[in-house]
Amino acid sequence: MLSFLRQISLAAVLGIITHSVSAQDEPIKFGKLDATAFKASQYKGAEGAPAIVLCDFGTSRIVGAEDGFKAVFERVTRVLVLNKAGYEQATVAVPLYHHEGKEEELLNLRGFTYNLVGEKIEKQKLDAKATFEEKLDGRHSLRKFSLPSVREGSIIEYAYTIKSDFLFNLQDWQFQRDIPVAWSEYRTIIPGFFQYKEIPHGYLPYTTQGRDIVGYSTGYTQSASDSYGTLSAATGSGNQMLLSGKAVRSVWAMQNVPAFREEPFMTTRNDYLAGIDFELDKIVFDPDRPQQVTSTWEKIGSELLKEEDFGVRLQGRSPLHNAAEVLKAQHTDASARAAAVVALVQGKVRYNGQERMYATTPLRRVVEQGQASAAELNLLLVQTLRDAGLDAHPVLLSTRSHGRIQTEVPVLSQFNYVVAGVAVPGQPELLLDATEPLALPGTLPERCLNGQGRLITSDGGKWVPLAPRQRHAHFTTAQLSLDAQGAMRGNMREEYNGYAGLAERNKVAASGEQAYLKALAQQHPDWALSGTKVLNLEKLDQALLVETNLTVPSSATDAAQQLYLPVMQLFTAAQNPFAHAERTFPVDFGTLQEFTTSVQLTLPTNFAVEELPKSAQVELPNGHGRYLYEVKQVGSTLHLTSRMQLRKTQYLPHEYPALRELFTRSVAKHAEPLVLRRTN
């Protein structure tokens, strides 16, 4: 046995054990199935699905190689195709990685398509040579193959092995797909001298999870003197060795995994799909000299400041240095000076829509060209803020479409965007983005409101919250009069504050004011609008206003004695955005939300109130939100008010039923009509 394996502290390994895993049978045997497997009704979630994964089983282990080790990943997958939409499951893409002359190998590919004919199972074999490669980029490709003779009711099955020299990223595993999964299981056997960080994602619980310590042995080829330790056992001749020691055996499994579906108010789907990733953290051949593989955020920041397309761009004076000096003299207040610098940069350079973290163009040329990516624009902003005498640094972040940051995993590829951070005495870090000319300084674009960002400084940096400084608020006020025939006439005013105002200003900027007003009219094809205008378009510190005169035609007949008017439904959303009763991941609004609608309706002398909706108030637990509905009558005038306030930016799955009910109650209340009767 290797002496260094004896020296490894198993106490450290055992410290991460959740519970012991006894030897288990594999959940699937390739090529072994019977006729009962074709009965779809036995599988939870199969009804209405295009296909269902009956079993997805994978294993990863590390084996000896020549002067090193390889990761061996084996997979067996079995899928029941339920209808024509499920045929696409028969085409499989296997991702492979290659770098610096090394590449992952796809081996032992095999597969069958099974069809039940009467009581007999007929099968057709996959032609393992009929694969083709699709290159994704300089390091990644897909090896694709298709199972033959697939029809409704077929079971497809495939298996393959991947051998990889790249131990840094052990094969990850995804338990959840766009179709239901009856059983998904992943196992690893990792020798004690390799220590990995496990990075779970998603919100579904494991059916089985555990690990224990098992014996480990592997062949190893030593081409020269081996610095790993003393080899005490050898087989064969020359440098063929047998390494023996201990390993950590782990298993994760999920049963009856629901198909993943897109929901409103979420970031990228990869944040929510149930799965697990791995990063090699340490190599411990000698406990006294562990080799740290994973970097640290401090080291990443230090190296980034030396990057030609990042930190080096910040060295020296800004191309806007002279103007920055003037602003330094004009503004003593740090926040006001920062706002002036943002306006200066935006006045010189326009955002070209490219979300990037690195500047590919020198900043002086950026100013000459007058347009830039997000990285170039915001690094120019950092440089100019510094020339204006402010303590400014770049802040890395991941946009909502790119995914959440795992702060415990120091990997630079998690980021895709950069903004500027300014230290303001006695206040939180002021975060600035010059890509949004219609936003107030300090208002990050909604795409950037995603957890935390990393402030990059020479002394190590820190995490800063990407919290919104403004809410998303929409207020609607209507003053209407009902005429003798039941039509409503009057005026409406919509007020957009904070992120709602930014969104509307961007709509106007994208299409032009006339097209914006035309689109507004098309939202209410039955209404007659006149005198519509947009106010405060360029006054960014004020709410954007849209005012219009309107006429809503009558829905009553001349003979009808009663008139039913769902007034609030005319000015509010008619459907609950949360259609499904259950949700397994958070609702992420990004910003605090508030929606208020106030309608004043004056009745003519020939109509009287027969029935009014009842007032209502619904509160979320712990005061995290509320809905208020009030109806009052003062003489011949009715006052209707609806207010929805959401006091958190994110609601966890256990809070979802109450949140959904809040919206359900509001939609139902808005649909309740005023009941009026004719008096003559």
XYZ file of C-alpha atoms in Angstrom:
680
model
C 0.000 0.000 0.000
C 1.220 3.518 -0.708
C 2.603 5.196 2.397
C 1.132 8.552 1.401
C -2.336 7.012 1.229
C -1.891 5.735 4.784
C -1.015 9.282 5.863
C -4.142 10.939 4.442
C -6.383 12.140 7.256
C -9.664 10.303 6.773
C -11.123 12.336 9.621
C -11.300 15.292 7.241
C -13.022 13.150 4.646
C -15.420 11.596 7.154
C -16.345 15.082 8.296
C -18.408 15.549 5.136
C -20.255 12.232 5.346
C -24.041 12.579 5.569
C -24.713 8.905 6.173
C -23.190 5.617 5.162
C -23.935 4.138 1.772
C -23.979 0.390 1.681
C -23.257 -1.477 -1.508
C -26.220 -1.067 -3.834
C -27.345 -2.731 -7.005
C -27.323 -0.570 -10.072
C -30.801 0.805 -10.804
C -30.608 -0.201 -14.473
C -28.918 -2.896 -16.528
C -28.319 -2.007 -20.129
C -30.310 -4.273 -22.460
C -32.390 -5.779 -19.654
C -36.089 -4.868 -19.649
C -39.449 -6.599 -19.846
C -42.865 -5.792 -21.310
C -44.128 -4.130 -18.117
C -41.774 -1.202 -18.732
C -43.978 -0.021 -21.631
C -47.016 0.674 -19.392
C -47.066 4.477 -19.179
C -49.776 4.724 -16.513
C -47.427 3.408 -13.825
C -45.139 6.431 -14.084
C -45.940 9.608 -12.179
C -46.138 12.653 -14.428
C -46.365 10.659 -17.675
C -49.910 11.797 -18.487
C -49.737 14.603 -21.040
C -45.945 14.446 -21.307
C -44.239 13.811 -24.677
C -41.836 11.312 -23.072
C -40.566 10.231 -19.679
C -37.082 9.232 -18.563
C -37.497 5.840 -16.914
C -33.967 5.813 -15.548
C -30.860 7.944 -15.917
C -27.849 6.444 -14.156
C -24.296 7.747 -14.146
C -21.046 6.978 -12.359
C -17.742 8.807 -12.168
C -14.523 7.360 -10.851
C -10.871 8.326 -10.999
C -8.405 5.781 -12.287
C -4.660 5.714 -12.721
C -3.081 6.538 -16.053
C 0.430 7.325 -17.266
C 2.025 9.677 -14.745
C -1.365 10.843 -13.679
C -5.044 10.054 -13.450
C -8.141 10.059 -15.619
C -11.812 10.540 -14.848
C -14.043 7.785 -16.224
C -17.728 8.605 -16.587
C -20.288 5.966 -17.534
C -23.955 6.577 -18.289
C -27.042 4.498 -19.063
C -30.306 6.221 -19.988
C -33.717 4.752 -20.776
C -36.641 6.845 -22.108
C -40.257 5.951 -22.915
C -41.546 7.947 -25.897
C -45.254 8.745 -25.426
C -46.164 10.768 -28.514
C -44.658 12.376 -31.599
C -43.438 15.386 -29.643
C -41.203 12.967 -27.756
C -39.356 11.796 -30.868
C -36.702 14.448 -30.271
C -35.514 12.432 -27.262
C -34.058 9.930 -29.733
C -31.418 12.463 -30.811
C -28.741 12.720 -28.140
C -25.902 15.242 -27.822
C -22.898 14.411 -25.637
C -20.725 17.429 -24.684
C -16.956 16.921 -24.939
C -14.069 19.159 -23.899
C -10.633 19.577 -25.487
C -7.686 21.822 -24.681
C -3.952 22.023 -25.428
C -3.807 18.821 -27.450
C -5.896 16.768 -25.023
C -9.501 15.818 -25.548
C -12.215 13.831 -23.859
C -12.904 10.473 -25.499
C -16.365 9.060 -26.164
C -16.103 5.275 -25.893
C -18.281 2.177 -25.841
C -21.308 3.897 -27.349
C -24.244 1.541 -27.716
C -28.013 1.764 -27.879
C -31.312 0.108 -28.747
C -34.819 1.110 -29.692
C -37.396 -1.271 -28.210
C -40.955 -1.675 -29.532
C -43.634 -3.878 -28.042
C -45.356 -5.911 -30.763
C -48.077 -7.984 -29.155
C -46.317 -9.517 -26.185
C -42.944 -9.591 -27.894
C -40.239 -6.943 -27.550
C -38.542 -6.114 -30.835
C -35.312 -4.156 -30.732
C -33.164 -2.346 -33.240
C -29.524 -1.591 -32.581
C -27.886 1.812 -32.792
C -25.141 2.094 -35.369
C -22.407 3.387 -33.071
C -20.427 4.675 -36.049
C -23.290 6.903 -37.191
C -22.322 9.878 -35.053
C -21.430 13.386 -36.073
C -19.645 16.239 -34.336
C -20.789 19.800 -33.848
C -18.161 22.314 -32.747
C -19.411 24.887 -30.254
C -16.233 26.895 -29.675
C -12.464 26.459 -29.375
C -12.786 24.092 -26.419
C -16.228 22.504 -26.607
C -18.004 20.240 -29.061
C -21.050 17.972 -29.195
C -21.037 14.367 -30.383
C -24.526 13.562 -31.654
C -26.309 10.329 -32.510
C -29.897 9.238 -33.145
C -31.688 6.058 -32.075
C -33.442 4.274 -35.008
C -37.098 3.301 -35.675
C -38.685 5.435 -32.971
C -42.466 5.634 -32.801
C -45.126 6.355 -30.198
C -44.692 3.876 -27.364
C -41.028 3.098 -28.125
C -38.430 2.786 -25.403
C -35.011 4.095 -26.335
C -31.893 3.191 -24.399
C -28.303 4.263 -24.802
C -25.038 3.966 -22.906
C -21.565 5.407 -23.293
C -18.291 6.072 -21.504
C -16.232 9.274 -21.415
C -12.551 9.213 -20.475
C -11.090 12.559 -19.536
C -7.683 13.942 -18.561
C -9.401 17.020 -17.150
C -9.860 16.306 -13.463
C -10.629 19.909 -12.551
C -14.244 19.523 -13.616
C -15.639 16.144 -12.722
C -18.648 15.294 -14.892
C -21.635 17.211 -13.590
C -25.113 15.702 -13.340
C -28.564 17.057 -14.111
C -31.460 15.336 -12.389
C -34.185 17.420 -14.021
C -35.139 17.791 -17.680
C -37.925 19.276 -19.779
C -39.721 15.925 -19.487
C -40.518 13.985 -16.287
C -37.844 11.693 -14.829
C -38.921 8.584 -12.925
C -35.452 7.918 -11.479
C -32.137 9.748 -11.762
C -29.036 8.636 -9.899
C -25.409 9.700 -9.866
C -22.525 7.979 -8.059
C -18.891 8.930 -7.619
C -15.868 7.121 -6.224
C -13.089 9.618 -5.468
C -9.744 8.570 -3.947
C -8.854 10.437 -0.778
C -6.039 12.426 -2.352
C -8.513 14.334 -4.551
C -10.930 16.670 -2.796
C -13.788 18.250 -4.728
C -16.213 21.015 -3.961
C -19.784 19.951 -4.580
C -22.057 22.644 -5.978
C -25.730 21.652 -5.911
C -28.324 23.741 -7.710
C -32.078 23.665 -7.925
C -34.678 23.324 -5.197
C -35.793 19.688 -5.320
C -34.968 17.300 -2.451
C -32.885 14.154 -2.901
C -34.651 10.826 -2.511
C -31.309 9.284 -1.574
C -28.077 10.996 -0.590
C -25.113 9.571 1.243
C -21.457 8.615 1.252
C -18.966 6.390 2.984
C -15.336 5.286 2.868
C -14.452 2.300 0.698
C -11.314 0.537 -0.429
C -9.649 1.870 -3.551
C -7.131 0.451 -5.982
C -6.141 1.349 -9.506
C -3.425 0.641 -12.003
C -0.826 3.344 -12.506
C 1.952 3.699 -15.075
C 5.123 5.416 -13.945
C 7.178 6.528 -16.925
C 9.929 7.987 -14.716
C 10.594 8.492 -11.035
C 7.312 9.128 -9.249
C 7.202 12.020 -6.830
C 3.843 11.025 -5.376
C 5.261 8.723 -2.715
C 6.724 5.295 -2.079
C 5.205 2.519 -4.223
C 5.038 -0.666 -2.209
C 3.144 -2.900 -4.640
C 3.614 -3.502 -8.325
C 2.195 -5.798 -10.913
C 3.694 -6.769 -14.208
C 7.097 -5.553 -15.201
C 8.741 -2.179 -15.519
C 6.768 0.702 -14.109
C 3.266 -0.826 -13.950
C 2.002 -0.155 -10.439
C -1.063 -0.960 -8.360
C -2.116 1.887 -6.084
C -4.240 0.981 -3.097
C -5.896 3.106 -0.448
C -9.252 4.605 0.479
C -11.888 6.509 -1.461
C -15.083 8.438 -0.784
C -18.094 6.774 -2.372
C -21.096 9.102 -2.849
C -24.589 8.734 -4.246
C -27.330 11.221 -5.087
C -30.731 10.170 -6.431
C -34.099 11.739 -7.177
C -37.384 10.007 -7.879
C -40.408 11.295 -9.793
C -38.692 14.511 -10.834
C -41.242 16.832 -12.481
C -40.590 18.259 -15.912
C -38.994 21.684 -15.690
C -41.246 24.461 -16.904
C -40.542 28.135 -17.445
C -42.311 30.397 -14.978
C -42.733 34.180 -14.753
C -40.274 36.163 -12.655
C -37.200 33.940 -12.814
C -33.580 34.324 -13.825
C -31.918 31.875 -16.227
C -33.246 28.300 -16.152
C -29.836 26.923 -15.174
C -30.291 28.525 -11.746
C -33.302 26.292 -11.098
C -32.703 22.947 -12.803
C -31.926 20.324 -10.170
C -28.342 19.147 -10.563
C -24.874 19.040 -9.075
C -21.498 20.339 -10.301
C -17.968 19.687 -9.060
C -14.748 21.684 -8.801
C -11.394 20.157 -7.813
C -10.411 21.973 -4.638
C -7.236 20.244 -3.386
C -4.787 17.481 -4.249
C -3.436 15.951 -1.032
C -0.720 13.411 -1.753
C 1.221 14.729 1.231
C -0.940 16.032 4.108
C 1.863 18.398 5.067
C 1.950 19.917 1.588
C -1.583 20.034 0.134
C -1.820 21.482 -3.355
C -4.585 24.077 -3.556
C -6.179 23.871 -7.006
C -9.141 26.192 -6.647
C -8.184 29.830 -6.685
C -9.442 32.489 -4.278
C -11.482 35.568 -5.029
C -8.598 37.709 -3.803
C -6.174 36.041 -6.216
C -8.656 36.266 -9.094
C -9.091 39.984 -8.436
C -5.344 40.563 -8.294
C -4.794 38.728 -11.576
C -7.687 40.538 -13.229
C -6.125 43.910 -12.488
C -3.109 42.759 -14.529
C -5.241 41.710 -17.510
C -4.619 43.745 -20.658
C -8.334 43.981 -21.416
C -9.404 44.809 -17.889
C -7.156 46.260 -15.183
C -4.510 47.594 -17.556
C -7.241 49.632 -19.300
C -7.737 51.530 -16.037
C -4.115 52.652 -15.784
C -3.212 56.223 -16.656
C -5.499 59.141 -17.310
C -8.977 58.926 -18.762
C -9.495 60.337 -22.276
C -12.016 62.606 -20.506
C -9.513 63.739 -17.875
C -9.801 67.487 -18.469
C -13.596 67.440 -18.240
C -13.355 65.268 -15.117
C -11.076 67.857 -13.482
C -13.706 70.527 -14.126
C -16.416 68.375 -12.508
C -14.152 67.792 -9.518
C -14.020 71.533 -8.937
C -17.732 72.080 -9.559
C -19.176 69.373 -7.270
C -18.085 68.943 -3.674
C -20.718 66.288 -2.938
C -19.474 62.840 -3.986
C -22.857 61.557 -5.205
C -23.526 64.681 -7.260
C -20.041 64.532 -8.772
C -20.494 60.849 -9.633
C -23.794 61.641 -11.344
C -22.099 64.384 -13.354
C -19.345 61.976 -14.447
C -21.927 59.428 -15.569
C -23.627 62.135 -17.657
C -20.242 63.151 -19.105
C -19.422 59.594 -20.214
C -22.916 59.037 -21.614
C -22.666 62.276 -23.552
C -19.479 61.070 -25.269
C -20.072 57.338 -25.762
C -23.198 55.362 -26.637
C -23.863 51.784 -25.513
C -23.892 49.321 -28.436
C -25.920 46.637 -26.638
C -23.069 44.147 -26.090
C -22.943 42.731 -22.545
C -19.254 42.103 -21.873
C -16.767 41.971 -19.033
C -13.570 42.688 -20.982
C -12.728 45.765 -23.062
C -11.450 44.754 -26.487
C -10.824 48.345 -27.615
C -8.504 50.943 -26.014
C -10.582 53.467 -24.075
C -9.206 56.450 -26.001
C -10.404 54.872 -29.230
C -13.752 54.125 -27.587
C -14.242 57.861 -27.038
C -13.195 58.572 -30.627
C -15.653 56.013 -31.993
C -18.488 57.173 -29.767
C -19.861 53.709 -29.035
C -18.807 50.822 -26.819
C -19.693 47.572 -25.124
C -20.809 47.525 -21.500
C -17.265 46.648 -20.400
C -15.611 49.443 -22.363
C -18.215 51.990 -21.319
C -18.122 51.143 -17.619
C -14.326 50.766 -17.402
C -14.116 54.206 -19.011
C -16.556 55.346 -16.327
C -14.310 53.954 -13.550
C -11.261 55.652 -14.996
C -13.076 58.989 -15.363
C -14.548 58.800 -11.856
C -11.015 58.392 -10.507
C -9.828 61.415 -12.478
C -12.698 63.335 -10.889
C -11.219 62.527 -7.481
C -13.573 59.702 -6.514
C -12.630 56.333 -5.015
C -13.924 54.147 -7.844
C -13.379 50.499 -8.720
C -14.863 47.969 -11.142
C -17.572 45.627 -9.845
C -18.027 42.249 -11.536
C -21.489 40.739 -11.715
C -23.561 38.145 -13.506
C -26.679 39.364 -15.295
C -30.009 37.679 -14.622
C -29.901 35.887 -17.969
C -26.413 34.569 -17.195
C -27.144 33.046 -13.793
C -26.546 33.471 -10.089
C -23.084 33.718 -8.552
C -21.902 30.910 -6.296
C -19.827 33.032 -3.926
C -18.204 29.957 -2.385
C -16.791 28.869 -5.764
C -14.010 31.233 -6.942
C -14.386 30.901 -10.701
C -14.139 33.951 -12.948
C -16.391 32.469 -15.647
C -19.376 33.008 -13.372
C -19.270 36.715 -14.312
C -20.235 38.321 -17.611
C -20.619 42.033 -16.833
C -18.910 44.942 -15.074
C -20.186 48.184 -13.520
C -18.536 50.922 -11.463
C -18.534 51.145 -7.675
C -17.852 54.398 -5.818
C -17.108 54.598 -2.103
C -19.298 57.280 -0.503
C -18.552 58.053 3.170
C -21.277 56.819 5.505
C -23.283 55.177 2.702
C -23.386 51.838 0.896
C -21.271 51.482 -2.220
C -22.730 53.621 -5.029
C -23.081 51.361 -8.076
C -23.111 53.064 -11.467
C -23.795 51.848 -15.007
C -23.370 54.158 -17.986
C -25.293 51.884 -20.390
C -28.672 53.294 -19.305
C -28.915 56.995 -20.287
C -32.556 57.058 -19.150
C -31.808 55.843 -15.599
C -30.863 57.957 -12.628
C -27.261 57.454 -11.483
C -27.233 54.680 -8.892
C -30.066 52.834 -10.620
C -28.644 49.608 -12.015
C -30.450 48.113 -15.012
C -32.894 45.383 -13.987
C -30.737 42.832 -15.818
C -28.017 43.497 -13.212
C -30.174 42.919 -10.109
C -28.873 39.441 -9.426
C -27.538 38.678 -5.968
C -24.069 40.067 -5.289
C -21.265 41.656 -7.241
C -17.520 41.478 -6.618
C -15.730 44.789 -6.032
C -12.228 44.448 -7.523
C -9.505 46.281 -5.607
C -5.782 45.833 -5.136
C -6.260 44.860 -1.482
C -8.527 41.881 -2.206
C -11.951 43.343 -2.895
C -15.280 42.438 -1.330
C -18.846 41.397 -2.088
C -21.441 44.136 -2.549
C -25.210 43.554 -2.710
C -26.850 44.333 -6.030
C -29.965 45.585 -4.286
C -32.321 47.935 -6.127
C -32.381 51.495 -4.819
C -35.778 52.108 -6.361
C -39.008 50.141 -6.611
C -41.180 49.310 -9.586
C -44.313 51.420 -9.042
C -47.277 51.988 -11.364
C -50.182 54.250 -10.373
C -53.344 54.611 -12.464
C -55.943 57.302 -11.789
C -59.195 57.647 -13.762
C -61.975 60.198 -13.382
C -65.053 59.055 -15.257
C -68.697 59.967 -15.687
C -71.392 57.487 -16.677
C -73.845 58.834 -19.237
C -77.536 58.001 -19.521
C -76.829 55.180 -22.000
C -74.171 53.493 -19.831
C -71.021 54.707 -21.588
C -68.149 56.092 -19.545
C -66.250 59.251 -20.426
C -63.429 61.045 -18.724
C -59.648 61.023 -18.379
C -56.932 58.672 -17.233
C -53.473 59.328 -15.912
C -50.763 56.687 -15.562
C -47.737 57.378 -13.400
C -44.611 55.239 -13.734
C -42.049 55.517 -10.933
C -38.620 53.941 -10.458
C -38.010 50.873 -12.586
C -41.489 51.155 -14.094
C -40.542 54.617 -15.333
C -37.244 53.345 -16.737
C -39.027 50.540 -18.585
C -41.559 52.932 -20.153
C -38.894 55.477 -21.107
C -36.944 52.708 -22.825
C -40.087 51.705 -24.752
C -40.534 55.274 -25.953
C -36.838 55.503 -26.885
C -36.947 52.203 -28.783
C -40.017 52.900 -30.905
C -40.506 56.653 -30.847
C -43.268 58.561 -29.080
C -45.863 58.246 -31.843
C -45.423 54.487 -32.149
C -45.569 54.207 -28.352
C -48.903 56.069 -28.250
C -50.246 53.944 -31.090
C -49.348 50.773 -29.210
C -51.092 52.178 -26.122
C -54.298 52.690 -28.123
C -54.079 49.131 -29.484
C -54.094 47.764 -25.921
C -57.686 49.035 -25.617
C -59.242 48.574 -29.060
C -62.785 49.234 -27.765
C -61.867 52.541 -26.182
C -61.799 55.884 -27.925
C -58.684 57.781 -26.849
C -57.932 61.423 -27.581
C -55.390 64.006 -26.531
C -52.931 61.347 -25.344
C -49.568 62.728 -24.295
C -46.378 61.678 -22.525
C -44.982 63.994 -19.854
C -41.655 64.197 -17.997
C -39.945 62.048 -20.598
C -36.581 63.737 -20.028
C -37.066 64.576 -16.350
C -35.453 61.441 -15.008
C -35.884 62.442 -11.370
C -39.664 62.569 -11.828
C -42.296 59.983 -12.650
C -43.115 59.392 -16.312
C -46.726 60.431 -16.938
C -49.142 59.323 -19.645
C -52.403 61.268 -19.808
C -55.365 60.675 -22.091
C -59.054 61.356 -22.541
C -61.130 58.254 -23.041
C -64.567 56.941 -23.835
C -65.597 53.387 -22.935
C -68.721 52.296 -24.865
C -71.752 50.956 -23.049
C -72.288 47.220 -22.748
C -75.990 47.595 -21.871
C -79.054 47.373 -24.109
C -81.729 50.042 -24.007
C -84.223 47.579 -22.514
C -81.923 46.356 -19.740
C -82.907 47.554 -16.276
C -79.604 46.545 -14.754
C -76.070 47.498 -15.771
C -73.068 45.410 -14.739
C -69.819 47.356 -14.797
C -66.511 45.537 -13.956
C -64.827 48.931 -13.709
C -61.577 47.889 -12.049
C -61.026 45.111 -14.559
C -60.747 47.780 -17.268
C -57.611 49.202 -15.661
C -55.900 46.157 -14.131
C -54.488 42.808 -15.224
C -57.264 40.329 -16.021
C -55.192 37.196 -15.318
C -53.081 35.859 -12.485
C -49.441 35.621 -13.678
C -49.020 32.550 -11.454
C -51.061 29.938 -13.292
C -49.756 26.827 -11.557
C -50.704 25.712 -8.057
C -47.144 24.669 -7.188
C -43.707 26.117 -7.789
C -40.464 24.480 -6.735
C -38.191 27.518 -7.034
C -38.369 31.173 -5.915
C -40.323 33.999 -7.477
C -37.673 36.611 -8.261
C -39.108 40.054 -9.066
C -35.731 41.782 -8.916
C -37.346 44.911 -7.443
C -40.043 45.793 -4.914
C -43.410 46.060 -6.643
C -46.375 48.385 -6.135
C -49.505 48.782 -8.267
C -52.271 51.230 -7.348
C -55.454 51.930 -9.300
C -57.926 54.616 -8.291
C -61.165 55.181 -10.210
C -63.744 57.871 -9.551
C -67.078 57.244 -11.302
C -69.918 59.775 -11.210
C -73.404 58.372 -11.921
C -76.132 60.117 -13.923
C -79.587 60.761 -12.428
C -81.163 57.774 -14.218
C -78.864 55.190 -12.537
C -78.683 54.141 -8.906
C -76.481 51.665 -7.080
C -78.063 48.265 -6.507
C -74.962 46.400 -5.309
C -71.314 47.288 -4.710
C -68.368 44.891 -4.360
C -67.283 44.467 -0.786
C -64.012 45.955 0.388
C -61.207 43.484 1.091
C -57.730 43.315 2.554
C -55.311 40.380 2.208
C -51.954 40.243 3.993
C -49.016 37.973 3.304
C -47.360 36.327 6.332
C -44.843 38.496 8.203
C -46.035 41.613 6.424
C -44.224 40.679 3.216
C -47.017 42.016 1.030
C -50.645 43.022 0.942
C -53.604 43.684 -1.297
C -56.213 46.333 -0.460
C -59.544 46.926 -2.213
C -61.991 49.637 -1.213
C -65.276 50.908 -2.633
C -66.999 53.995 -1.244
C -70.012 55.996 -2.335
C -70.217 59.708 -1.681
C -73.453 61.052 -3.071
C -73.649 60.106 -6.736
C -69.916 59.411 -7.011
C -68.246 56.042 -6.471
C -64.616 55.802 -5.376
C -62.812 52.518 -6.128
C -59.232 51.873 -5.015
C -57.007 48.849 -5.506
C -53.451 48.578 -4.174
C -50.958 45.708 -4.457
C -47.701 46.019 -2.501
C -44.932 43.416 -2.568
C -42.343 44.132 0.100
C -39.753 41.535 -0.911
C -37.866 41.092 -4.153
C -37.816 37.298 -3.819
C -40.363 34.813 -2.462
C -39.247 31.269 -1.642
C -41.189 28.163 -2.739
C -42.913 27.758 0.641
C -44.173 31.350 0.310
C -45.515 30.797 -3.193
C -49.049 29.525 -2.289
C -49.775 32.664 -0.271
C -48.318 34.924 -2.978
C -50.378 33.193 -5.657
C -53.511 33.496 -3.520
C -52.842 37.223 -3.116
C -52.909 37.641 -6.894
C -55.897 35.305 -7.254
C -57.918 37.388 -4.791
C -56.973 40.611 -6.562
C -57.975 39.328 -10.006
C -61.277 38.021 -8.618
C -62.027 41.306 -6.880
C -61.302 43.327 -9.993
C -63.739 41.152 -11.928
C -66.604 41.865 -9.520
C -68.963 44.341 -11.216
C -70.784 47.346 -9.951
C -74.491 46.533 -10.244
C -76.517 49.578 -11.227
C -80.227 49.863 -12.015
C -82.130 52.328 -14.110
C -84.417 54.618 -12.154
C -86.436 55.816 -15.161
